[in-house]
Amino acid sequence: MLLLCLLLLAIVFLSGAICYWLGSTILAGTPLRYIYATVAASVFISLLFDISVVAALPGWSFIVASLLAGAGLLYYEWKKDSAPAPDLSGIFRYRADLYSIVILGLLCYLSYLFIPHSGRWGRWDAKAIWTLHALFLTYPYEWTNLFSPTIAWSHPDYPLLLSSLIAMCWRAMGTTGPVAPCVIAYIVFVTVLLTICTGLGQINRLLALVGLVLFAFANSYIKMAASQGADTLLSLFILMALVLVRQHEKGGDVKLIFLTGFISGFAGWIKNEGIAFTIVFSIVMMWQYKKAPHHVAYYTAGLLLPVLVIIVFKTIYAPANDIMAGQNHNAVSRLMEPGRYKLTGIYFLNNIRHLYPGLLIIVGLVIITGYRRLYDSRLLVIMLMIGTYFFTFVITPRDLRWHLENASDRLLLQLFPSLVYVLLSLVYVLLSLLLESGNG
Amino acid sequence: MKFIKGYGLSIAWLVVFSFLVAMMAKHFHHIAVSNEPLDEERGMISQMKSFIPSGSQASFTTNLRDDESSQGAYYQTQFCLCPMVLSDNVSSNGYIISYRSSLAPDSDIAALHQCDTLCRQSGSSYTLLLLCKSKKQ
């Protein structure tokens, strides 16, 4: 219990230090600052935990390292800016209004919808992959058995962020019970909702409410969130990266660009699809920053740590991915088969129709109101991701129909929060433009 | 009026927040204490029933508690089901099964011990360590 308290203290302390570091950015006055700080702190501490497992260090070492990292960041900021002590009085001056009560009520309702789908150990993927990997990390002796071909069915090549978060809690709790994965799944779900809510709330409060209401109709997403898999965590990181892009547009700050690189990079430490996102997102960002080399440098600096971790994991420890290992000269012939495109297209369209019924109306609105008048890099990233998923299915060495049935809905759900955020913000901008031209 | 409106909303916010916390705490508590076997465990249990003496009533729990194991009213068969990677004795779904029964205390203690030890070393011990209580006739 002491170790758990120390772990919570380390997360709070490092989050506080990151909050202070973000104090000079445009995020300073928004709740997004706390969300990003907590997520970044948790990810960083889980990475320190992984290092302690690999180096066979004592269980408390990663907590001490986290506290030192937080202290180091605070010292660096104080020394650099000679800034005053952080002003926390705003937190204590908080007064509730009707809007915040309605938001909290919606969170209650969405949590109520979450509970029936949330059971011990989650669905098969959670048990066979994420919590099983977490168990290997919890007991540091011979943890590399995780990569044994004997348990190839548990996909040992999958990245370890979610498993590390679970294992870190288990190590701190001193037990490997079913509560930690369940609580982590809920925290990730709520963080997605809060990010949507605060991200859209920056544009318009009504939009934030509409965003949350859309989630109330997204039963498939809630089910996926409660299943304790890594898809919801990936959807959170994709959403967080795209929300940060909007912050750059409002006022580019190199710290936010660094944070964007950090968040998009760690998306690749969650799932293999996350690596695809890191690549696609980075290409779009580099294109966007092509006239600002120092922005490219800060983005790359943020990307450096997660990419290094992924490279070390993939080259030293993890076996080859089954889809990549199964690629041979047949991949070209699979690309040439029109039937595979047709089947994949049918599954994608059916999934979009079933999973995003509310969003289809918004897509219609965006098209009607004239999307051509705007270029939006965030929507481009989402479209490129859908294209990447599409071609992954086309060239899959597995039985195509089986693969589509088992994975296509999950992959599209990973993009659901980002689509809600981007499309609603686009609708708002386009409607504002229409109203302005109407008035003019 | 302003005072009541300001503090009234804050109190309403606290009430809704407390409700949310209580609802989720109740759910997680239920998860923590639940003894219901999972579907996969049920599959394992059906395999394990071949070890149970016929005619005895068997029930399984994933919670191995000291107070239960000291009760004399039950035969106890302890199973170690482990996603093993160190042994050749791996079943088709990747689990190794070994057991010890209080009906025959010396039955397979060494195998159980080895399974448990290797399992922990390889990083696995979770719900798959099951206790079967067979009621004495």
Coordinates of C-alpha atoms in Angstrom, one line a residue:
Chain A
M1 CA 0.0 0.0 0.0
L2 CA 2.9 2.3 0.8
L3 CA 4.3 1.7 -2.7
L4 CA 0.9 2.5 -4.3
C5 CA 0.7 5.8 -2.3
L6 CA 4.2 6.7 -3.4
L7 CA 3.3 5.9 -7.0
L8 CA 0.3 8.2 -6.9
L9 CA 2.5 10.9 -5.2
A10 CA 5.0 10.5 -8.1
I11 CA 2.3 10.8 -10.7
V12 CA 0.9 13.9 -9.0
F13 CA 4.3 15.5 -8.5
L14 CA 5.5 14.9 -12.1
S15 CA 2.1 16.0 -13.5
G16 CA 2.5 19.2 -11.4
A17 CA 6.0 19.8 -12.7
I18 CA 4.8 19.3 -16.3
C19 CA 1.8 21.6 -15.6
Y20 CA 4.3 24.3 -14.5
W21 CA 6.4 23.7 -17.6
L22 CA 3.3 24.2 -19.7
G23 CA 2.4 27.4 -17.8
S24 CA 3.8 29.7 -20.4
T25 CA 1.9 28.1 -23.3
I26 CA -1.6 28.6 -24.6
L27 CA -2.8 25.6 -22.6
A28 CA -2.1 27.5 -19.3
G29 CA -5.7 28.7 -18.8
T30 CA -7.5 25.5 -19.8
P31 CA -8.2 22.1 -18.1
L32 CA -6.4 20.6 -21.1
R33 CA -3.1 21.5 -19.4
Y34 CA -3.9 19.1 -16.5
I35 CA -5.0 16.3 -18.9
Y36 CA -1.9 16.5 -21.0
A37 CA 0.4 16.8 -17.9
T38 CA -1.2 13.7 -16.2
V39 CA -1.0 11.6 -19.4
A40 CA 2.6 12.6 -20.1
A41 CA 3.6 12.0 -16.5
S42 CA 1.9 8.5 -16.4
V43 CA 3.5 7.5 -19.7
F44 CA 7.0 8.7 -18.6
I45 CA 6.7 6.9 -15.3
S46 CA 5.6 3.7 -17.0
L47 CA 8.7 4.0 -19.2
L48 CA 10.9 4.3 -16.1
F49 CA 9.1 1.2 -14.8
D50 CA 10.0 -0.7 -18.0
I51 CA 13.6 0.3 -17.6
S52 CA 13.6 -0.9 -14.0
V53 CA 12.2 -4.3 -15.2
V54 CA 14.8 -4.6 -18.0
A55 CA 17.6 -3.6 -15.6
A56 CA 16.2 -5.8 -12.8
L57 CA 16.2 -2.8 -10.4
P58 CA 14.2 -2.8 -7.1
G59 CA 10.5 -2.1 -7.3
W60 CA 10.7 1.3 -5.8
S61 CA 13.5 2.6 -8.1
F62 CA 11.2 3.8 -10.8
I63 CA 9.2 5.9 -8.3
V64 CA 12.4 7.5 -7.0
A65 CA 13.5 8.2 -10.6
S66 CA 10.1 9.8 -11.3
L67 CA 10.3 12.1 -8.3
L68 CA 13.8 13.1 -9.3
A69 CA 12.6 13.8 -12.9
G70 CA 9.8 16.0 -11.6
A71 CA 12.3 17.9 -9.3
G72 CA 14.7 18.3 -12.2
L73 CA 12.0 19.7 -14.5
L74 CA 10.9 22.2 -11.8
Y75 CA 14.5 23.2 -11.1
Y76 CA 15.2 23.7 -14.9
E77 CA 12.1 25.9 -15.3
W78 CA 12.8 28.0 -12.2
K79 CA 16.4 28.5 -13.1
K80 CA 15.6 29.3 -16.8
D81 CA 12.8 31.7 -16.3
S82 CA 13.4 32.8 -12.7
A83 CA 9.6 32.4 -12.6
P84 CA 7.6 32.8 -9.4
A85 CA 6.1 29.8 -7.6
P86 CA 3.2 28.2 -9.5
D87 CA -0.1 29.9 -8.8
L88 CA -2.5 27.2 -7.7
S89 CA -5.1 29.5 -6.2
G90 CA -7.3 29.2 -9.4
I91 CA -8.0 25.6 -8.4
F92 CA -9.3 26.7 -5.0
R93 CA -11.3 29.6 -6.4
Y94 CA -13.3 27.2 -8.7
R95 CA -17.0 27.8 -8.7
A96 CA -19.4 25.4 -10.3
D97 CA -21.8 26.6 -12.9
L98 CA -24.8 25.0 -14.6
Y99 CA -22.7 24.0 -17.6
S100 CA -20.1 22.0 -15.5
I101 CA -23.0 20.2 -13.7
V102 CA -24.5 19.2 -17.0
I103 CA -21.1 17.9 -18.2
L104 CA -20.7 16.0 -15.0
G105 CA -24.2 14.6 -15.3
L106 CA -23.3 13.4 -18.9
L107 CA -20.1 11.8 -17.5
C108 CA -22.2 10.0 -14.9
Y109 CA -24.6 8.7 -17.6
L110 CA -21.7 7.6 -19.8
S111 CA -20.1 5.8 -16.8
Y112 CA -23.4 4.2 -16.2
L113 CA -23.4 2.9 -19.8
F114 CA -19.8 1.7 -19.3
I115 CA -20.4 -0.5 -16.2
P116 CA -22.5 -3.3 -17.7
H117 CA -19.7 -4.0 -20.3
S118 CA -16.9 -3.8 -17.7
G119 CA -16.1 -7.2 -16.2
R120 CA -13.3 -9.1 -14.7
W121 CA -10.3 -9.3 -17.0
G122 CA -12.2 -7.8 -20.0
R123 CA -12.6 -9.5 -23.4
W124 CA -10.3 -12.1 -24.9
D125 CA -7.8 -9.6 -26.3
A126 CA -7.3 -8.0 -22.9
K127 CA -6.7 -11.4 -21.2
A128 CA -4.6 -13.0 -23.9
I129 CA -2.5 -10.0 -24.8
W130 CA -2.4 -6.9 -22.5
T131 CA -2.9 -8.3 -19.0
L132 CA -0.9 -11.4 -19.8
H133 CA 2.0 -9.2 -20.9
A134 CA 1.5 -7.1 -17.8
L135 CA 2.0 -10.3 -15.7
F136 CA 5.3 -11.0 -17.3
L137 CA 6.4 -7.4 -16.5
T138 CA 5.1 -7.5 -12.9
Y139 CA 7.5 -10.4 -12.1
P140 CA 10.9 -9.2 -13.4
Y141 CA 12.5 -12.6 -13.3
E142 CA 12.8 -14.0 -16.8
W143 CA 10.3 -11.4 -18.1
T144 CA 11.7 -12.0 -21.6
N145 CA 9.8 -15.3 -21.7
L146 CA 7.0 -12.9 -22.8
F147 CA 8.7 -13.1 -26.3
S148 CA 8.8 -16.9 -26.4
P149 CA 7.4 -18.5 -29.6
T150 CA 5.5 -20.9 -27.3
I151 CA 3.0 -18.1 -26.6
A152 CA 3.0 -16.6 -30.1
W153 CA -0.8 -16.5 -29.8
S154 CA -0.5 -13.7 -27.3
H155 CA 1.2 -11.4 -30.0
P156 CA 4.5 -10.8 -28.2
D157 CA 5.5 -8.2 -30.8
Y158 CA 2.8 -5.8 -29.6
P159 CA 4.1 -2.6 -27.9
L160 CA 3.9 -2.5 -24.1
L161 CA 2.5 0.9 -22.9
L162 CA -0.8 -0.5 -21.6
S163 CA 0.8 -3.6 -20.2
S164 CA 3.4 -1.4 -18.4
L165 CA 0.7 0.8 -16.9
I166 CA -1.1 -2.3 -15.5
A167 CA 2.1 -3.9 -14.3
M168 CA 3.3 -0.7 -12.7
C169 CA 0.0 -0.6 -10.6
W170 CA 0.2 -4.3 -9.8
R171 CA 3.8 -4.0 -8.6
A172 CA 2.8 -1.0 -6.5
M173 CA -0.3 -2.8 -5.1
G174 CA 1.6 -6.0 -4.4
T175 CA -1.1 -8.1 -6.1
T176 CA -2.2 -9.0 -9.6
G177 CA -6.0 -8.7 -9.2
P178 CA -8.5 -7.7 -11.9
V179 CA -9.2 -4.3 -10.5
A180 CA -6.2 -2.4 -11.9
P181 CA -6.9 -3.2 -15.6
C182 CA -10.5 -2.3 -15.0
V183 CA -9.8 1.0 -13.3
I184 CA -7.2 1.9 -16.0
A185 CA -9.7 1.2 -18.8
Y186 CA -12.2 3.5 -17.0
I187 CA -9.6 6.3 -16.5
V188 CA -8.7 6.1 -20.2
F189 CA -12.4 6.3 -21.2
V190 CA -13.0 9.3 -19.0
T191 CA -9.9 11.0 -20.2
V192 CA -11.1 10.6 -23.8
L193 CA -14.4 12.2 -22.8
L194 CA -12.7 15.0 -20.9
T195 CA -10.3 15.7 -23.8
I196 CA -13.2 15.9 -26.3
C197 CA -15.2 18.1 -23.9
T198 CA -12.4 20.6 -23.1
G199 CA -11.1 20.5 -26.7
L200 CA -14.5 21.4 -28.1
G201 CA -15.4 23.6 -25.2
Q202 CA -12.5 25.9 -26.2
I203 CA -14.4 26.5 -29.5
N204 CA -17.9 26.5 -28.2
R205 CA -19.5 25.1 -25.0
L206 CA -22.5 23.8 -26.9
L207 CA -20.2 21.8 -29.2
A208 CA -18.7 20.1 -26.1
L209 CA -22.2 19.0 -25.1
V210 CA -23.0 17.7 -28.6
G211 CA -19.7 15.8 -28.6
L212 CA -20.5 14.0 -25.3
V213 CA -24.1 13.3 -26.4
L214 CA -22.7 11.6 -29.5
F215 CA -20.7 9.3 -27.3
A216 CA -23.9 8.3 -25.5
F217 CA -25.1 6.8 -28.8
A218 CA -21.7 5.1 -29.5
N219 CA -22.4 1.9 -27.8
S220 CA -19.7 0.1 -29.8
Y221 CA -17.1 2.5 -28.6
I222 CA -18.2 2.2 -24.9
K223 CA -18.1 -1.6 -25.2
M224 CA -14.6 -1.4 -26.7
A225 CA -13.5 1.0 -23.9
A226 CA -14.8 -1.4 -21.2
S227 CA -13.1 -4.4 -22.9
Q228 CA -9.8 -3.4 -21.3
G229 CA -7.9 -3.6 -24.6
A230 CA -5.4 -1.0 -25.9
D231 CA -7.6 0.4 -28.7
T232 CA -9.2 3.1 -26.4
L233 CA -5.8 4.2 -25.2
L234 CA -4.6 4.5 -28.8
S235 CA -7.8 6.5 -29.6
L236 CA -6.9 8.8 -26.7
F237 CA -3.4 9.5 -28.0
I238 CA -4.6 10.1 -31.6
L239 CA -7.2 12.5 -30.2
M240 CA -4.7 14.3 -28.0
A241 CA -2.3 14.8 -30.9
L242 CA -5.0 16.2 -33.1
V243 CA -6.3 18.5 -30.3
L244 CA -2.7 19.8 -29.9
V245 CA -2.6 20.7 -33.7
R246 CA -5.4 23.2 -33.1
Q247 CA -3.4 24.7 -30.2
H248 CA -0.5 25.4 -32.6
E249 CA -2.9 27.2 -35.0
K250 CA -4.0 29.4 -32.2
G251 CA -0.5 30.3 -31.2
G252 CA 2.5 28.2 -32.0
D253 CA 4.7 27.5 -29.0
V254 CA 7.7 25.2 -29.3
K255 CA 6.8 23.5 -26.0
L256 CA 3.5 22.4 -27.5
I257 CA 5.2 21.3 -30.7
F258 CA 7.6 19.2 -28.5
L259 CA 4.6 17.8 -26.6
T260 CA 2.9 16.9 -29.9
G261 CA 5.9 14.9 -31.0
F262 CA 6.0 13.2 -27.6
I263 CA 2.3 12.3 -27.7
S264 CA 2.2 11.1 -31.3
G265 CA 5.4 9.1 -30.8
F266 CA 4.0 7.3 -27.8
A267 CA 0.9 6.4 -29.8
G268 CA 3.4 3.9 -31.4
W269 CA 4.2 2.4 -28.0
I270 CA 0.6 1.4 -27.6
K271 CA -0.2 -0.8 -30.6
N272 CA 1.3 -1.5 -34.0
E273 CA -1.5 0.6 -35.6
G274 CA -0.1 3.4 -33.4
I275 CA 3.2 3.2 -35.3
A276 CA 1.3 3.7 -38.5
F277 CA -0.3 6.8 -36.9
T278 CA 3.1 8.1 -35.7
I279 CA 4.5 7.9 -39.3
V280 CA 1.4 9.4 -41.0
F281 CA 1.0 12.2 -38.4
S282 CA 4.7 13.0 -38.5
I283 CA 4.7 13.2 -42.3
V284 CA 1.7 15.6 -42.2
M285 CA 3.3 17.7 -39.5
M286 CA 6.7 17.9 -41.3
W287 CA 4.8 19.1 -44.4
Q288 CA 3.0 21.7 -42.4
Y289 CA 6.2 22.9 -40.7
K290 CA 8.3 22.8 -44.0
K291 CA 8.9 26.6 -43.8
A292 CA 9.8 26.6 -40.1
P293 CA 12.8 24.3 -39.5
H294 CA 13.0 25.1 -35.8
H295 CA 9.4 23.7 -35.4
V296 CA 10.6 20.5 -37.2
A297 CA 13.5 20.3 -34.8
Y298 CA 11.2 20.6 -31.7
Y299 CA 8.7 18.1 -33.1
T300 CA 11.6 15.7 -33.8
A301 CA 13.0 16.2 -30.3
G302 CA 9.6 15.3 -28.8
L303 CA 9.5 12.2 -31.0
L304 CA 13.0 11.1 -30.1
L305 CA 12.4 9.3 -26.8
P306 CA 9.3 7.2 -27.9
V307 CA 10.8 6.3 -31.3
L308 CA 14.0 5.2 -29.6
V309 CA 12.0 3.0 -27.2
I310 CA 10.0 1.5 -30.1
I311 CA 13.2 0.8 -32.1
V312 CA 14.9 -0.9 -29.2
F313 CA 11.8 -3.0 -28.4
K314 CA 11.2 -4.0 -32.0
T315 CA 14.9 -4.7 -32.9
I316 CA 16.2 -6.3 -29.7
Y317 CA 13.2 -8.0 -28.0
A318 CA 10.1 -8.4 -30.1
P319 CA 9.6 -11.2 -32.7
A320 CA 8.5 -10.2 -36.2
N321 CA 4.9 -9.1 -36.6
D322 CA 2.8 -11.8 -38.2
I323 CA 1.4 -9.5 -40.9
M324 CA 4.8 -8.2 -41.8
A325 CA 6.5 -11.6 -41.6
G326 CA 3.8 -13.0 -43.9
Q327 CA 4.6 -10.6 -46.7
N328 CA 6.3 -12.1 -49.7
H329 CA 5.9 -11.9 -53.5
N330 CA 2.2 -12.7 -52.9
A331 CA 1.7 -9.3 -51.4
V332 CA 1.9 -7.8 -54.9
S333 CA -0.6 -10.3 -56.3
R334 CA -2.9 -9.5 -53.4
L335 CA -2.6 -5.8 -54.3
M336 CA -3.7 -6.7 -57.8
E337 CA -6.9 -8.5 -56.8
P338 CA -9.9 -6.3 -57.3
G339 CA -12.1 -8.6 -55.2
R340 CA -10.0 -7.8 -52.1
Y341 CA -10.6 -4.1 -52.5
K342 CA -14.3 -4.7 -53.0
L343 CA -14.7 -6.9 -49.9
T344 CA -12.6 -4.5 -47.7
G345 CA -14.6 -1.6 -49.0
I346 CA -17.9 -3.3 -48.2
Y347 CA -16.8 -4.1 -44.6
F348 CA -15.5 -0.5 -44.1
L349 CA -18.7 1.0 -45.4
N350 CA -20.9 -1.3 -43.3
N351 CA -18.8 -0.6 -40.2
I352 CA -19.0 3.2 -40.8
R353 CA -22.7 2.9 -41.2
H354 CA -23.1 0.9 -38.0
L355 CA -20.5 2.5 -35.8
Y356 CA -20.8 6.2 -36.8
P357 CA -24.5 6.8 -37.6
G358 CA -24.5 10.2 -35.9
L359 CA -21.2 11.2 -37.6
L360 CA -22.6 10.5 -41.0
I361 CA -25.0 13.4 -40.5
I362 CA -22.1 15.6 -39.6
V363 CA -20.1 14.4 -42.6
G364 CA -23.1 15.4 -44.7
L365 CA -23.2 18.8 -43.1
V366 CA -19.5 19.3 -43.8
I367 CA -19.9 18.4 -47.5
I368 CA -23.1 20.6 -47.8
T369 CA -21.5 23.6 -46.1
G370 CA -18.5 23.4 -48.4
Y371 CA -15.4 21.5 -47.2
R372 CA -13.4 22.8 -50.1
R373 CA -13.3 26.2 -48.5
L374 CA -11.1 24.8 -45.8
Y375 CA -7.9 22.7 -45.7
D376 CA -7.7 20.8 -42.4
S377 CA -4.6 18.8 -41.6
R378 CA -6.3 16.9 -38.8
L379 CA -9.0 15.5 -41.2
L380 CA -6.2 14.7 -43.6
V381 CA -4.5 12.6 -40.9
I382 CA -7.7 10.7 -40.2
M383 CA -8.4 10.0 -43.9
L384 CA -4.8 8.8 -44.3
M385 CA -5.2 6.5 -41.3
I386 CA -8.4 5.0 -42.8
G387 CA -6.5 4.5 -46.1
T388 CA -3.6 2.9 -44.2
Y389 CA -5.9 0.5 -42.4
F390 CA -7.7 -0.2 -45.8
F391 CA -4.4 -1.3 -47.5
T392 CA -3.3 -3.3 -44.5
F393 CA -6.4 -5.4 -44.9
V394 CA -5.9 -5.7 -48.7
I395 CA -2.3 -7.1 -48.3
T396 CA -3.0 -9.2 -45.1
P397 CA -1.6 -12.7 -45.4
R398 CA -4.4 -14.0 -43.2
D399 CA -7.8 -15.0 -44.5
L400 CA -9.2 -11.6 -45.5
R401 CA -12.8 -12.1 -44.4
W402 CA -11.8 -13.5 -41.0
H403 CA -9.3 -10.6 -40.5
L404 CA -12.0 -8.0 -41.5
E405 CA -14.6 -9.5 -39.2
N406 CA -12.2 -9.5 -36.2
A407 CA -10.4 -6.2 -36.6
S408 CA -12.0 -3.8 -39.0
D409 CA -14.5 -2.4 -36.5
R410 CA -11.9 -1.9 -33.8
L411 CA -9.6 -0.1 -36.1
L412 CA -12.3 2.3 -37.2
L413 CA -13.4 2.9 -33.6
Q414 CA -9.8 4.0 -32.7
L415 CA -10.6 7.0 -34.9
F416 CA -14.0 7.7 -33.5
P417 CA -13.1 10.3 -30.8
S418 CA -10.9 12.2 -33.3
L419 CA -13.6 12.2 -35.9
V420 CA -16.1 13.6 -33.4
Y421 CA -13.7 16.3 -32.4
V422 CA -12.5 17.3 -35.9
L423 CA -15.8 17.1 -37.7
L424 CA -17.7 19.1 -35.0
S425 CA -15.0 21.8 -35.0
L426 CA -15.2 21.9 -38.8
V427 CA -19.0 22.2 -38.8
Y428 CA -18.7 25.1 -36.3
V429 CA -16.2 26.9 -38.5
L430 CA -18.1 26.3 -41.7
L431 CA -21.4 27.4 -40.2
S432 CA -19.8 30.5 -38.8
L433 CA -18.4 31.3 -42.2
L434 CA -21.9 30.7 -43.7
L435 CA -23.5 33.0 -41.2
E436 CA -20.9 35.7 -41.7
S437 CA -21.4 35.6 -45.5
G438 CA -25.1 35.6 -44.9
N439 CA -24.9 38.7 -42.8
G440 CA -22.4 40.3 -45.2
Chain B
M1 CA -29.7 35.2 -3.6
K2 CA -26.3 35.3 -5.3
F3 CA -24.8 33.5 -2.3
I4 CA -27.4 30.8 -2.5
K5 CA -27.0 30.4 -6.3
G6 CA -23.2 30.2 -6.1
Y7 CA -23.1 27.7 -3.2
G8 CA -26.2 25.9 -4.4
L9 CA -24.5 25.1 -7.7
S10 CA -21.3 24.0 -5.9
I11 CA -23.3 21.7 -3.7
A12 CA -25.1 20.3 -6.6
W13 CA -21.8 19.7 -8.4
L14 CA -20.4 17.9 -5.3
V15 CA -23.6 15.8 -5.1
V16 CA -23.3 14.7 -8.7
F17 CA -19.5 14.1 -8.4
S18 CA -20.1 12.0 -5.2
F19 CA -22.7 10.0 -7.0
L20 CA -20.2 9.3 -9.8
V21 CA -17.4 8.3 -7.4
A22 CA -19.8 6.1 -5.3
M23 CA -21.2 4.4 -8.5
M24 CA -17.7 3.5 -9.8
A25 CA -16.3 2.5 -6.4
K26 CA -19.2 0.1 -6.0
H27 CA -18.5 -1.3 -9.5
F28 CA -14.8 -1.8 -8.8
H29 CA -15.5 -3.3 -5.4
H30 CA -17.8 -5.8 -7.1
I31 CA -15.0 -6.6 -9.6
A32 CA -12.5 -7.1 -6.8
V33 CA -14.7 -9.5 -4.7
S34 CA -16.4 -11.4 -7.5
N35 CA -15.7 -15.1 -7.6
E36 CA -17.5 -15.9 -10.8
P37 CA -15.3 -17.9 -13.1
L38 CA -14.5 -16.5 -16.5
D39 CA -15.6 -18.3 -19.7
E40 CA -12.0 -19.5 -20.2
E41 CA -11.9 -20.7 -16.6
R42 CA -15.1 -22.6 -17.1
G43 CA -13.5 -24.4 -20.1
M44 CA -10.6 -25.3 -17.8
I45 CA -12.9 -26.4 -15.1
S46 CA -14.7 -28.8 -17.4
Q47 CA -11.2 -30.3 -18.3
M48 CA -10.4 -30.5 -14.6
K49 CA -13.5 -32.3 -13.6
S50 CA -11.9 -35.5 -14.7
F51 CA -9.6 -35.2 -11.7
I52 CA -12.6 -34.9 -9.3
P53 CA -13.9 -38.1 -7.6
S54 CA -17.2 -39.0 -9.1
G55 CA -20.2 -38.5 -6.8
S56 CA -18.7 -35.5 -5.0
Q57 CA -20.0 -32.0 -5.5
A58 CA -17.3 -29.7 -6.9
S59 CA -17.2 -26.0 -6.8
F60 CA -14.4 -23.8 -8.0
T61 CA -13.1 -20.5 -6.8
T62 CA -10.4 -18.3 -8.0
N63 CA -9.8 -16.8 -4.6
L64 CA -7.5 -19.0 -2.6
R65 CA -8.0 -17.9 1.0
D66 CA -6.2 -19.3 4.0
D67 CA -9.4 -19.6 6.0
E68 CA -11.0 -21.8 3.3
S69 CA -8.0 -24.0 2.9
S70 CA -8.0 -24.7 6.6
Q71 CA -11.6 -25.9 6.6
G72 CA -12.0 -29.6 7.0
A73 CA -15.3 -30.1 5.4
Y74 CA -14.0 -30.2 1.9
Y75 CA -11.5 -32.1 -0.1
Q76 CA -9.3 -29.6 -1.8
T77 CA -7.8 -29.9 -5.2
Q78 CA -5.5 -27.1 -6.1
F79 CA -4.8 -26.5 -9.7
C80 CA -2.0 -24.5 -11.2
L81 CA -3.0 -23.3 -14.6
C82 CA -0.3 -21.3 -16.1
P83 CA 0.5 -19.7 -19.4
M84 CA 3.8 -21.5 -19.3
V85 CA 6.7 -21.0 -21.6
L86 CA 9.4 -23.0 -19.7
S87 CA 7.9 -26.4 -20.0
D88 CA 7.1 -28.8 -22.8
N89 CA 3.9 -29.8 -21.0
V90 CA 1.8 -27.1 -22.6
S91 CA -1.8 -27.7 -23.6
S92 CA -3.2 -26.7 -26.9
N93 CA -4.3 -23.3 -25.6
G94 CA -1.0 -22.6 -24.1
Y95 CA -1.7 -23.4 -20.5
I96 CA 0.1 -26.0 -18.4
I97 CA -2.1 -27.9 -16.0
S98 CA -0.9 -29.6 -12.9
Y99 CA -2.8 -30.3 -9.7
R100 CA -2.6 -31.5 -6.1
S101 CA -5.5 -33.1 -4.3
S102 CA -6.1 -33.4 -0.6
L103 CA -7.7 -36.8 -1.4
A104 CA -4.2 -37.9 -2.2
P105 CA -1.9 -35.4 -0.7
D106 CA 1.2 -36.8 -2.2
S107 CA -0.4 -37.1 -5.6
D108 CA 1.4 -34.5 -7.6
I109 CA 2.9 -32.0 -5.1
A110 CA 6.2 -31.8 -7.0
A111 CA 4.5 -31.0 -10.3
L112 CA 2.3 -28.4 -8.7
H113 CA 5.2 -26.8 -6.9
Q114 CA 7.2 -26.8 -10.1
C115 CA 4.3 -25.3 -12.0
D116 CA 3.7 -22.6 -9.5
T117 CA 7.4 -21.7 -9.1
L118 CA 8.1 -21.7 -12.8
C119 CA 4.9 -19.8 -13.4
R120 CA 5.9 -17.1 -11.0
Q121 CA 9.4 -16.9 -12.5
S122 CA 8.0 -16.6 -16.0
G123 CA 5.7 -13.8 -14.8
S124 CA 2.3 -15.6 -14.5
S125 CA 0.2 -16.6 -11.6
Y126 CA -3.0 -14.8 -12.0
T127 CA -6.6 -16.1 -11.9
L128 CA -5.4 -19.4 -13.2
L129 CA -4.4 -20.7 -9.8
L130 CA -7.7 -22.4 -8.9
L131 CA -9.0 -24.2 -5.8
C132 CA -11.6 -26.9 -6.2
K133 CA -13.6 -27.7 -3.1
S134 CA -15.2 -31.1 -3.3
K135 CA -17.7 -31.7 -0.5
K136 CA -16.9 -34.7 1.7
Q137 CA -19.5 -37.5 1.3

